[in-house]
Amino acid sequence: MLTKSGGAGVRWLGWSQVLQDVRNDDASALLGLADQLEQAAFGVANVADFLRQALGDIAGEFGANGVCVYQRTPEWKALGVHGRWTPGEGPFEVMTEALDRESAVYAATAGPLASPVLVAPVRSRSFQNPLLVLTGRNLADDILGPLWLAARALGTGLEFVQAKSQSVRRIDQLRSTLRIASSLSQIQETEPLLNQIAQEATRLLECDRASIFIWDKEHGEVVARPALGVEGGSLRLPDKTGVVGEVIHSGRLIRVDDAYHDARFSQAVDATSGYRTKNLICCPLNDHDGKRLGAFEVINKSEGTFSDEDEATVTELAAQVAVALQNTRERETLLRSHRQLTEQVTRGVTIIGESPAINAMRGTIRRLATTDLPVLILGESGTGKEVVAQSLHYLGTRAERPFIAVNCAALAESLLESELFGHEKGAFTDARELRRGKFELAEGGTIFLDEIGDMSQGGQAKLLRVLEQKVITRVGGSQPIPINARVIAATNANLAEMVKAKKFREDLYFRLNVVTLDLPALRNRPEDIAPLAEYFLNIFATQARRPRLQLSAEARKRLQAHPWPGNVRELRNLMERVAFLAPGDRVESEDLAFILSPERDTMPEPSPDLGLSEATNRFQQEFIRRAIKRVRGNMSEAARLMGLHRSNLYRKMRQLAMSEAGEGDLGDDEV
């Protein structure tokens, strides 16, 4: 213990006099005390524990009844207390003067304390104006020098412990930030995400509140969500209001230690909520392209003010928040767009008509839509097989998943496997990247195999294996990939006859033909022609930006008298032309005459000496030649005119032994 002798009433000691005031016999005691303080600093994790142990050592060494470390912030606040001491009854006048004079002081009596008091400055950058204060009957003025040195040693220990504590806290904050980032990635809706961010931020930064301000740049506003204490939990403010406005426009973080004395702070929100903001940190939220999404604000540190470490934590958390917010908003936008697209497609997939055949088919579709049964749709070209397939999809449980249509007639056998099942990068010469096939793209939804009757024998075998095993393997790959896609197939061919002729696999036919829908030709339901014509006419009149067109009675009769070899597709194409070419708001029979029969001459009647089959072939040949001539050799346009797919037109010409090139009246197709 340090040696002491009687003291005067008040004595001041500056730092320059400290070494003169330390006696040789005090040196060993001071070294022992320094060792104790060093061991205490290494052995604890926070300032409170360090002071609890260090002040006890100091009290024992100096023989004090009470020891306290104060800081002025600007009020006096006790950081640590030992022994008989009431922090609210300190010798504050003496302490204030000690700070002003930057000196240690001995006072025989000071303030409410009847015992002698010793005060010495504690050098520390981490605390505001700290002082070491001792009281006790046996204290004397001749230990002011040793007390100065003890206060310096205590300050060094405080700095060490504070730095260590901040490092530990920083590591904990980083761990917490990573945990928060991980948890935020699990939340897929914006509102729950914002609430979760606010809760986690208040816990991590030990503050009262947190808000995310979303910038509505178009309307010049910021929307605070959540806005605690505000009715509805949401608050709209002009985007130039207060600290948040400055952060959004400047892109710089702002820390405010005393809100009501900072000119940048707007008290409008406090006035609305009845809350009083003391201090805050506000950080910009930027997406990965640097575009400003808004601002992130934390308010009112539980103890004291926000630190530099808190600033770093807010910045890191804001980066995670921005990514999570952007991903969530993009997902919501995609889902919203998908829902809107689904609704538009569903509205567009309308089966028009009130004939008994259509009413019966509509009821069958509603029943089948709720199942996953494979469906085979049969019917002439242009009868609406794809519309029926889309109805089965969009009226069922898979409506939110993809509908993928594949034209099997357009797939060469060499490409079929890659198109349907995908390929790995490098699987063949042109496979520069991995590509997912149609079955993978249709996962969870529906794959529509149109013109299934035109699929090659090799393609049929591969398709059968996939339908049986419910797995695919990409070309060049070895990993089997499970699939979950409903299969709907369609053809205008007679598959049963093709099976008998060994042109279509019987096992695949039975696999596809679980349920069959046979679509009636348009000529067999004439009562549906006028409703269909009006439906298409309204759609195309809108596209042509003209008023709604009406069909006259004569025009209706002419439409019903037409045989419609191209079925609904031919009628649709006709109404598209009428919508753009009809001169008035009422479609007359004469308006249809040129489009239906642009040539006044009639086709020659076949000789009665010909058999029915040969006469039919000659009629079809002449019909196709006239159609091609009518559009000046444009094969795609000719196919549309006759209500056919272009591939079907070429196939029909091959069946009729018509040359695809070289005939005088067959021109080049469009490029």
XYZ file of C-alpha atoms in Angstrom:
671
model
C 0.000 0.000 0.000
C 1.082 3.551 -0.686
C 2.378 5.570 2.272
C 0.412 8.651 3.332
C 0.724 11.504 5.772
C -1.623 14.239 6.860
C -2.860 16.711 4.228
C -3.834 20.316 3.810
C -7.298 21.640 3.055
C -6.994 21.753 -0.781
C -4.027 20.932 -2.960
C -3.690 20.990 -6.775
C -1.119 19.002 -8.726
C -0.362 19.366 -12.425
C 1.094 16.642 -14.587
C 4.503 18.310 -14.706
C 4.819 17.928 -10.921
C 3.731 14.292 -10.755
C 7.161 12.636 -10.766
C 8.423 15.030 -8.106
C 5.490 14.018 -5.948
C 6.153 10.261 -6.121
C 8.428 8.950 -3.390
C 10.829 6.085 -4.042
C 9.026 3.844 -1.577
C 5.778 4.373 -3.581
C 7.287 3.083 -6.847
C 7.061 -0.604 -6.021
C 3.460 -0.227 -4.888
C 2.580 1.589 -8.137
C 4.259 -1.104 -10.214
C 2.267 -3.744 -8.369
C -0.960 -1.796 -8.978
C -0.092 -1.420 -12.685
C 0.393 -5.192 -12.935
C -2.992 -5.768 -11.297
C -4.720 -3.354 -13.707
C -3.007 -4.994 -16.680
C -4.140 -8.472 -15.559
C -7.665 -7.141 -15.067
C -7.690 -5.667 -18.583
C -6.580 -8.949 -20.155
C -8.969 -11.074 -18.129
C -12.303 -9.350 -18.833
C -14.510 -8.857 -21.887
C -16.093 -5.452 -21.236
C -15.557 -2.105 -19.530
C -18.004 -2.745 -16.691
C -16.192 -5.908 -15.588
C -12.823 -4.210 -15.881
C -13.871 -1.249 -13.726
C -15.459 -3.524 -11.182
C -12.111 -5.259 -10.633
C -9.788 -2.279 -11.246
C -11.578 0.085 -8.850
C -11.390 -2.529 -6.108
C -7.627 -2.795 -6.628
C -7.265 1.005 -6.541
C -9.386 1.279 -3.391
C -7.230 -1.326 -1.672
C -3.978 0.289 -2.748
C -4.948 3.831 -1.668
C -7.027 2.863 1.339
C -10.181 4.514 -0.037
C -13.664 3.778 1.240
C -15.243 4.588 -2.138
C -13.952 4.869 -5.689
C -15.773 6.041 -8.804
C -14.995 6.824 -12.455
C -17.104 9.658 -13.826
C -17.494 11.119 -17.308
C -19.155 14.398 -18.273
C -21.585 14.069 -21.266
C -22.334 17.049 -20.439
C -24.023 15.788 -17.260
C -21.908 13.779 -14.854
C -22.372 10.041 -15.349
C -20.782 7.227 -13.336
C -19.042 4.574 -15.440
C -18.077 2.400 -12.479
C -18.389 2.477 -8.682
C -16.713 0.607 -5.839
C -17.306 0.716 -2.087
C -19.454 3.194 -0.180
C -20.434 5.663 -2.833
C -23.630 7.328 -3.972
C -22.996 8.454 -7.579
C -25.557 11.242 -7.398
C -23.708 12.860 -4.488
C -20.286 13.376 -6.012
C -18.032 16.426 -5.435
C -19.111 17.876 -8.761
C -17.754 21.412 -8.253
C -14.279 20.093 -7.480
C -14.522 17.647 -10.391
C -15.534 20.412 -12.798
C -12.613 22.568 -11.682
C -10.223 19.602 -12.019
C -11.308 19.181 -15.622
C -10.973 22.868 -16.345
C -7.469 23.028 -14.820
C -6.437 19.576 -16.145
C -5.013 18.837 -12.711
C -5.381 16.391 -9.877
C -6.820 17.774 -6.635
C -7.027 16.896 -2.978
C -9.872 18.393 -0.923
C -10.254 17.786 2.788
C -14.019 18.160 2.341
C -15.924 18.520 -0.912
C -19.632 18.946 -1.540
C -21.841 16.473 0.322
C -18.874 14.200 1.156
C -17.562 14.804 4.665
C -14.440 12.698 4.006
C -11.378 13.875 2.071
C -11.612 13.559 -1.720
C -8.972 12.826 -4.380
C -9.643 13.554 -8.061
C -7.356 12.788 -11.029
C -7.963 12.987 -14.789
C -8.141 9.684 -16.709
C -6.680 9.900 -20.201
C -9.005 8.016 -22.620
C -10.195 8.717 -26.167
C -13.158 6.364 -25.787
C -14.952 8.332 -23.058
C -15.801 11.981 -22.592
C -13.770 13.753 -19.891
C -13.309 10.805 -17.500
C -12.150 11.392 -13.876
C -11.039 9.033 -11.148
C -12.549 10.051 -7.790
C -11.641 8.596 -4.353
C -13.063 9.318 -0.916
C -12.052 8.082 2.526
C -11.001 9.272 5.993
C -7.378 8.175 5.559
C -6.718 9.877 2.237
C -3.954 12.536 2.178
C -2.693 15.138 -0.256
C 0.748 13.591 -0.627
C -0.548 10.740 -2.821
C -1.777 12.992 -5.641
C 1.244 12.034 -7.764
C 0.724 8.274 -7.370
C -3.002 8.827 -8.014
C -2.143 10.613 -11.289
C -0.083 7.604 -12.382
C -2.794 5.178 -11.274
C -5.342 7.201 -13.284
C -3.058 6.995 -16.342
C -2.726 3.221 -15.920
C -6.496 2.974 -15.500
C -6.979 4.975 -18.748
C -4.649 2.648 -20.641
C -6.604 -0.341 -19.349
C -9.894 1.303 -20.318
C -8.639 1.910 -23.861
C -7.458 -1.685 -24.183
C -10.694 -3.183 -22.837
C -12.843 -0.820 -24.881
C -10.951 -1.711 -28.069
C -11.238 -5.400 -27.288
C -14.911 -5.040 -26.432
C -15.549 -3.134 -29.654
C -13.732 -5.809 -31.645
C -15.798 -8.555 -30.045
C -18.954 -6.528 -30.576
C -17.963 -5.829 -34.185
C -17.456 -9.542 -34.815
C -20.836 -10.260 -33.228
C -22.425 -7.586 -35.394
C -20.866 -9.058 -38.523
C -22.105 -12.508 -37.547
C -25.539 -11.067 -36.890
C -25.481 -9.228 -40.225
C -24.721 -12.502 -42.005
C -27.528 -14.252 -40.114
C -29.889 -11.419 -40.983
C -28.852 -11.537 -44.641
C -29.510 -15.275 -44.670
C -32.919 -14.866 -43.060
C -33.872 -12.003 -45.397
C -33.254 -14.214 -48.426
C -36.012 -16.534 -47.179
C -38.671 -13.802 -47.184
C -40.401 -13.444 -50.551
C -42.859 -10.581 -49.963
C -41.957 -6.938 -49.467
C -44.090 -6.053 -46.425
C -42.921 -8.937 -44.183
C -39.369 -8.286 -45.390
C -39.440 -4.637 -44.278
C -40.889 -5.526 -40.873
C -38.246 -8.209 -40.364
C -35.461 -5.783 -41.305
C -36.716 -3.213 -38.783
C -36.908 -5.773 -35.968
C -33.465 -7.221 -36.647
C -31.849 -3.781 -36.955
C -33.187 -2.560 -33.601
C -31.902 -5.709 -31.927
C -28.503 -5.657 -33.607
C -27.808 -1.948 -33.057
C -29.460 -1.727 -29.626
C -31.758 1.120 -30.631
C -35.446 1.947 -30.291
C -36.641 2.002 -33.865
C -35.718 1.418 -37.483
C -37.464 2.352 -40.710
C -36.947 1.721 -44.403
C -37.840 4.661 -46.631
C -38.821 3.593 -50.155
C -38.232 6.338 -52.717
C -41.163 7.020 -55.019
C -39.142 9.216 -57.348
C -41.951 9.677 -59.865
C -44.171 11.335 -57.254
C -41.355 13.024 -55.306
C -42.122 11.123 -52.093
C -40.593 8.702 -49.640
C -42.711 6.053 -47.962
C -41.630 4.957 -44.471
C -42.362 1.296 -43.802
C -42.760 0.370 -41.061
C -43.566 3.762 -39.526
C -44.089 2.919 -35.858
C -46.597 5.037 -33.998
C -48.277 6.172 -37.227
C -51.745 4.939 -38.071
C -51.520 2.245 -40.734
C -47.785 1.771 -40.143
C -46.958 3.720 -43.326
C -45.985 7.371 -43.720
C -45.531 9.449 -46.889
C -43.279 12.502 -46.905
C -41.838 14.789 -49.595
C -38.509 13.343 -50.738
C -36.648 16.508 -49.714
C -37.746 16.353 -46.078
C -35.129 16.295 -43.320
C -32.207 13.932 -42.984
C -33.837 11.206 -45.084
C -34.322 13.617 -47.979
C -30.699 14.743 -47.844
C -29.433 11.148 -47.730
C -31.596 10.126 -50.706
C -30.469 13.034 -52.863
C -26.814 13.109 -51.784
C -26.217 9.381 -51.444
C -24.176 9.964 -48.251
C -24.626 8.435 -44.799
C -25.559 10.933 -42.074
C -25.165 10.464 -38.309
C -26.917 12.862 -35.960
C -26.015 12.836 -32.242
C -28.494 15.495 -31.103
C -31.476 15.583 -33.464
C -33.296 18.662 -32.149
C -30.125 20.768 -32.389
C -29.327 19.668 -35.965
C -30.685 21.892 -38.725
C -30.980 18.931 -41.113
C -33.480 17.125 -38.890
C -37.207 17.635 -39.526
C -39.486 17.334 -36.516
C -42.555 16.664 -38.688
C -42.531 12.896 -38.125
C -42.132 13.287 -34.362
C -45.022 15.745 -34.364
C -47.190 13.182 -36.165
C -46.267 10.192 -34.008
C -45.666 11.879 -30.638
C -42.213 10.288 -30.495
C -38.998 12.209 -29.702
C -35.927 11.445 -31.742
C -32.629 11.925 -29.902
C -30.038 10.529 -32.296
C -29.984 8.576 -35.532
C -28.036 7.087 -38.419
C -29.470 7.264 -41.943
C -27.858 5.366 -44.824
C -28.756 5.291 -48.553
C -30.118 2.089 -50.099
C -28.660 1.436 -53.572
C -29.256 -1.499 -55.899
C -26.398 -3.326 -57.650
C -26.462 -0.754 -60.459
C -26.139 2.162 -58.025
C -29.754 3.230 -58.470
C -31.216 4.734 -55.300
C -34.010 2.617 -53.793
C -34.474 4.728 -50.660
C -32.888 5.101 -47.226
C -32.416 3.007 -44.101
C -32.657 4.758 -40.730
C -32.065 3.646 -37.136
C -33.176 5.880 -34.269
C -32.287 6.421 -30.580
C -29.408 4.331 -29.306
C -30.421 2.664 -26.057
C -27.358 4.011 -24.244
C -25.476 7.082 -25.389
C -25.101 7.843 -29.084
C -24.274 5.795 -32.154
C -20.608 4.972 -32.715
C -18.324 4.608 -35.721
C -18.790 0.855 -35.435
C -22.543 1.345 -35.597
C -22.075 3.364 -38.778
C -20.120 0.495 -40.329
C -22.772 -2.001 -39.257
C -25.598 0.127 -40.676
C -23.708 0.438 -43.987
C -23.192 -3.320 -44.218
C -26.756 -4.073 -43.198
C -28.068 -1.509 -45.703
C -26.215 -3.311 -48.503
C -27.892 -6.580 -47.539
C -31.249 -4.846 -47.176
C -30.966 -3.293 -50.647
C -30.197 -6.654 -52.270
C -33.033 -8.407 -50.438
C -35.439 -5.568 -51.197
C -34.508 -5.489 -54.878
C -34.808 -9.273 -55.226
C -38.151 -9.280 -53.453
C -39.521 -6.445 -55.566
C -38.279 -8.079 -58.770
C -39.903 -11.355 -57.748
C -43.167 -9.603 -56.972
C -43.007 -7.797 -60.315
C -42.403 -11.078 -62.131
C -45.243 -12.772 -60.267
C -47.555 -9.840 -60.928
C -46.602 -9.828 -64.623
C -47.067 -13.576 -64.774
C -50.505 -13.322 -63.180
C -51.494 -10.527 -65.546
C -50.204 -12.489 -68.527
C -52.027 -15.594 -67.317
C -55.235 -13.613 -66.978
C -54.795 -12.134 -70.455
C -54.056 -15.526 -71.978
C -56.973 -17.084 -70.113
C -59.293 -14.375 -71.411
C -57.912 -14.946 -74.919
C -58.400 -18.722 -74.683
C -62.132 -18.608 -75.272
C -64.123 -21.326 -76.952
C -66.822 -19.474 -78.880
C -70.066 -21.094 -79.918
C -73.361 -22.445 -78.613
C -73.837 -25.454 -80.844
C -74.573 -28.758 -79.061
C -71.138 -30.090 -80.049
C -69.312 -27.059 -78.601
C -71.388 -27.016 -75.407
C -70.629 -30.699 -74.846
C -66.921 -30.160 -75.525
C -66.823 -27.171 -73.147
C -68.197 -29.318 -70.324
C -65.700 -32.095 -71.068
C -62.823 -29.598 -70.990
C -63.908 -28.294 -67.561
C -63.913 -31.842 -66.165
C -60.583 -32.800 -67.723
C -58.867 -29.557 -66.680
C -58.877 -30.621 -63.017
C -57.016 -33.854 -63.834
C -53.508 -34.664 -65.060
C -54.697 -37.246 -67.592
C -52.988 -37.207 -70.998
C -55.350 -35.933 -73.688
C -55.255 -36.558 -77.436
C -57.006 -33.843 -79.448
C -58.152 -34.805 -82.944
C -59.599 -32.632 -85.656
C -59.056 -31.072 -89.051
C -56.480 -28.358 -89.465
C -57.700 -25.040 -88.118
C -60.408 -26.405 -85.790
C -58.732 -24.920 -82.692
C -56.771 -27.791 -81.198
C -54.229 -25.497 -79.522
C -57.014 -23.333 -78.062
C -58.538 -26.448 -76.510
C -55.118 -27.469 -75.143
C -54.645 -24.007 -73.596
C -58.128 -24.209 -72.058
C -57.237 -27.529 -70.440
C -54.120 -25.880 -68.996
C -55.447 -22.497 -67.855
C -58.653 -23.886 -66.326
C -56.716 -26.401 -64.249
C -54.386 -26.476 -61.252
C -51.310 -25.911 -63.456
C -52.450 -22.504 -64.712
C -49.667 -20.656 -62.851
C -47.001 -22.850 -64.445
C -45.729 -22.776 -68.066
C -47.656 -23.872 -71.147
C -45.098 -24.995 -73.742
C -46.245 -25.742 -77.316
C -44.102 -27.849 -79.662
C -44.816 -28.295 -83.388
C -43.596 -31.827 -83.976
C -43.930 -31.461 -87.757
C -41.297 -28.726 -87.721
C -38.718 -30.804 -85.810
C -36.158 -32.685 -87.851
C -35.216 -35.971 -86.238
C -31.640 -34.787 -85.778
C -32.854 -31.853 -83.671
C -35.828 -33.453 -81.946
C -33.952 -34.895 -78.978
C -32.122 -31.627 -78.280
C -35.323 -29.570 -78.600
C -37.412 -31.789 -76.349
C -34.829 -32.894 -73.790
C -32.098 -30.231 -73.992
C -28.348 -30.624 -74.308
C -25.196 -30.078 -72.294
C -22.511 -27.599 -73.290
C -20.194 -29.220 -75.840
C -22.574 -32.112 -76.567
C -22.153 -31.417 -80.288
C -20.473 -28.866 -82.541
C -22.914 -25.982 -82.073
C -23.693 -26.688 -78.405
C -21.879 -23.625 -77.036
C -23.880 -23.545 -73.799
C -26.200 -25.679 -71.737
C -29.768 -25.589 -73.026
C -32.886 -26.800 -71.280
C -35.359 -28.699 -73.423
C -39.104 -28.206 -73.772
C -39.916 -30.807 -71.113
C -37.763 -28.996 -68.550
C -39.252 -25.640 -69.508
C -42.731 -27.090 -68.964
C -41.894 -28.336 -65.458
C -45.012 -28.232 -63.315
C -47.101 -27.105 -66.284
C -48.231 -28.523 -69.624
C -46.389 -29.560 -72.783
C -48.504 -29.487 -75.944
C -47.240 -31.752 -78.731
C -48.932 -30.467 -81.875
C -48.901 -32.490 -85.128
C -47.811 -35.570 -83.187
C -48.681 -37.711 -86.220
C -45.773 -36.180 -88.138
C -43.140 -37.218 -85.581
C -40.511 -39.616 -86.918
C -40.325 -43.229 -85.762
C -37.109 -42.533 -83.869
C -38.669 -39.530 -82.184
C -41.704 -41.596 -81.223
C -39.482 -44.164 -79.480
C -37.647 -41.493 -77.485
C -40.902 -39.779 -76.517
C -42.447 -43.056 -75.380
C -39.504 -43.773 -73.099
C -39.822 -40.353 -71.464
C -43.582 -40.721 -70.953
C -43.113 -44.118 -69.338
C -40.138 -43.325 -67.104
C -40.999 -39.675 -66.265
C -37.319 -38.716 -66.607
C -35.214 -37.145 -69.331
C -31.495 -37.037 -70.020
C -30.007 -34.097 -71.869
C -28.029 -34.807 -75.023
C -24.421 -35.242 -73.959
C -25.419 -35.690 -70.325
C -25.717 -38.666 -68.012
C -27.779 -37.262 -65.144
C -31.448 -38.341 -65.266
C -33.772 -35.380 -64.641
C -37.265 -36.089 -63.244
C -40.065 -34.271 -65.058
C -43.550 -33.252 -64.037
C -45.446 -31.982 -67.055
C -48.905 -32.856 -68.281
C -48.840 -34.084 -71.871
C -51.469 -32.991 -74.371
C -51.048 -34.121 -77.984
C -52.908 -33.111 -81.139
C -53.061 -34.165 -84.785
C -55.254 -33.840 -87.860
C -54.171 -37.284 -88.993
C -56.064 -40.511 -88.346
C -53.704 -42.067 -85.806
C -55.665 -45.306 -85.637
C -55.162 -45.837 -89.383
C -51.510 -44.841 -89.051
C -51.073 -47.486 -86.337
C -52.563 -50.122 -88.654
C -50.243 -48.975 -91.418
C -47.248 -49.231 -89.028
C -46.567 -45.495 -89.413
C -47.223 -44.702 -85.751
C -46.211 -46.747 -82.733
C -49.113 -48.557 -81.164
C -47.683 -48.342 -77.624
C -47.218 -44.568 -77.938
C -50.747 -44.241 -79.342
C -52.234 -45.940 -76.296
C -50.009 -43.914 -73.974
C -51.303 -40.653 -75.489
C -54.872 -41.766 -76.112
C -56.034 -41.968 -72.490
C -58.737 -39.384 -73.245
C -59.671 -38.240 -76.757
C -61.313 -34.979 -77.785
C -62.554 -34.951 -81.387
C -63.136 -31.376 -82.530
C -65.940 -30.805 -85.037
C -65.228 -29.026 -88.318
C -66.665 -25.536 -88.640
C -68.912 -26.565 -91.547
C -70.598 -29.056 -89.206
C -71.634 -26.338 -86.758
C -72.849 -23.461 -88.941
C -74.675 -21.806 -86.017
C -71.256 -20.955 -84.523
C -69.907 -19.189 -87.632
C -71.520 -15.780 -87.000
C -70.582 -15.612 -83.257
C -67.010 -16.578 -84.117
C -66.852 -14.006 -86.909
C -68.089 -11.224 -84.608
C -65.641 -12.252 -81.873
C -62.648 -12.073 -84.222
C -63.948 -8.932 -85.889
C -64.070 -7.091 -82.545
C -60.523 -8.132 -81.675
C -59.051 -7.018 -85.007
C -61.104 -3.808 -85.178
C -59.423 -2.803 -81.913
C -56.024 -3.598 -83.393
C -56.918 -1.595 -86.506
C -57.928 1.327 -84.264
C -61.359 1.648 -85.751
C -64.892 1.506 -84.296
C -66.584 -1.814 -83.707
C -67.770 -3.380 -86.976
C -71.210 -4.919 -87.516
C -72.064 -7.812 -89.857
C -75.085 -7.280 -92.094
C -77.675 -10.039 -92.501
C -76.440 -10.741 -96.048
C -72.853 -10.945 -94.839
C -73.876 -13.494 -92.202
C -75.609 -15.604 -94.834
C -72.567 -15.484 -97.085
C -70.309 -16.555 -94.216
C -72.568 -19.484 -93.369
C -72.728 -20.553 -97.014
C -68.938 -20.815 -97.290
C -67.513 -24.375 -96.786
C -64.573 -23.201 -94.634
C -61.999 -25.803 -95.586
C -59.553 -24.052 -93.248
C -62.094 -24.091 -90.409
C -61.785 -21.543 -87.575
C -58.303 -20.470 -88.640
C -59.580 -19.529 -92.104
C -62.465 -17.562 -90.555
C -60.074 -15.790 -88.199
C -57.753 -14.779 -91.043
C -60.728 -13.545 -93.068
C -61.987 -11.359 -90.230
C -58.501 -9.901 -89.810
C -58.529 -8.798 -93.446
C -62.075 -7.457 -93.164
C -61.182 -5.413 -90.073
C -58.395 -3.646 -91.939
C -59.936 -3.480 -95.440
C -63.694 -2.952 -94.993
C -64.545 0.619 -96.076
C -67.415 1.289 -93.634
C -68.500 0.494 -90.102
C -70.898 -2.165 -91.418
C -69.612 -5.269 -93.194
C -71.743 -6.035 -96.242
C -71.865 -9.129 -98.403
C -69.992 -7.260 -101.134
C -67.113 -6.600 -98.700
C -66.729 -10.349 -98.296
C -67.124 -11.165 -101.977
C -63.698 -9.995 -103.084
C -61.930 -11.530 -100.088
C -63.706 -14.853 -100.378
C -63.722 -14.968 -104.206
C -61.231 -12.475 -105.647
C -61.429 -14.088 -109.086
C -64.751 -13.915 -110.924
C -64.027 -16.930 -113.040
C -65.009 -20.257 -111.593
C -62.935 -23.362 -111.391
C -63.628 -25.843 -114.204
C -65.832 -28.742 -113.257
C -64.010 -32.083 -113.325
C -65.013 -34.596 -116.006
C -67.705 -37.069 -114.876
C -65.518 -39.821 -116.339
C -63.038 -39.364 -113.493
C -63.354 -41.354 -110.345
C -64.188 -39.557 -107.095
C -60.647 -39.764 -105.738
C -59.068 -38.396 -108.922
C -61.687 -35.647 -109.226
C -61.046 -34.629 -105.621
C -57.311 -34.487 -106.179
C -57.691 -32.308 -109.285
C -60.034 -29.970 -107.471
C -57.551 -29.588 -104.601
C -54.673 -29.042 -107.020
C -56.543 -26.283 -108.817
C -57.695 -24.745 -105.539
C -54.124 -24.587 -104.233
C -52.780 -23.159 -107.542
C -55.364 -20.381 -107.513
C -54.606 -19.538 -103.883
C -50.880 -19.327 -104.602
C -51.500 -17.229 -107.692
C -53.796 -14.940 -105.740
C -50.966 -13.985 -103.343
C -48.350 -13.843 -106.127
C -46.492 -16.944 -105.028
C -46.103 -16.116 -101.319
C -46.412 -19.595 -99.808
C -46.826 -18.425 -96.206
C -49.637 -16.083 -97.238
C -51.230 -18.790 -99.377
C -51.215 -21.153 -96.417
C -52.843 -18.509 -94.216
C -55.431 -17.819 -96.927
C -56.445 -21.481 -96.944
C -56.348 -21.800 -93.158
C -53.329 -24.099 -93.121
C -49.920 -24.201 -91.500
C -47.231 -23.648 -94.094
C -45.750 -27.086 -93.343
C -49.185 -28.654 -93.880
C -49.511 -26.909 -97.246
C -46.193 -28.308 -98.434
C -47.143 -31.771 -97.223
C -50.483 -31.581 -99.011
C -48.759 -30.505 -102.224
C -46.419 -33.487 -101.975
C -49.414 -35.791 -101.499
C -51.003 -34.276 -104.630
C -47.740 -34.651 -106.581
C -47.507 -30.889 -106.977
C -44.035 -29.474 -107.442
C -42.921 -27.067 -104.698
C -40.716 -25.266 -107.220
C -40.575 -25.068 -110.957
C -44.299 -24.637 -111.688
C -44.948 -21.481 -113.572
C -47.580 -20.231 -111.202
C -45.635 -20.944 -108.017
C -43.488 -18.005 -107.026
C -40.737 -17.697 -104.411
C -41.798 -17.695 -100.791
C -41.301 -14.626 -98.651
C -37.909 -14.147 -97.047
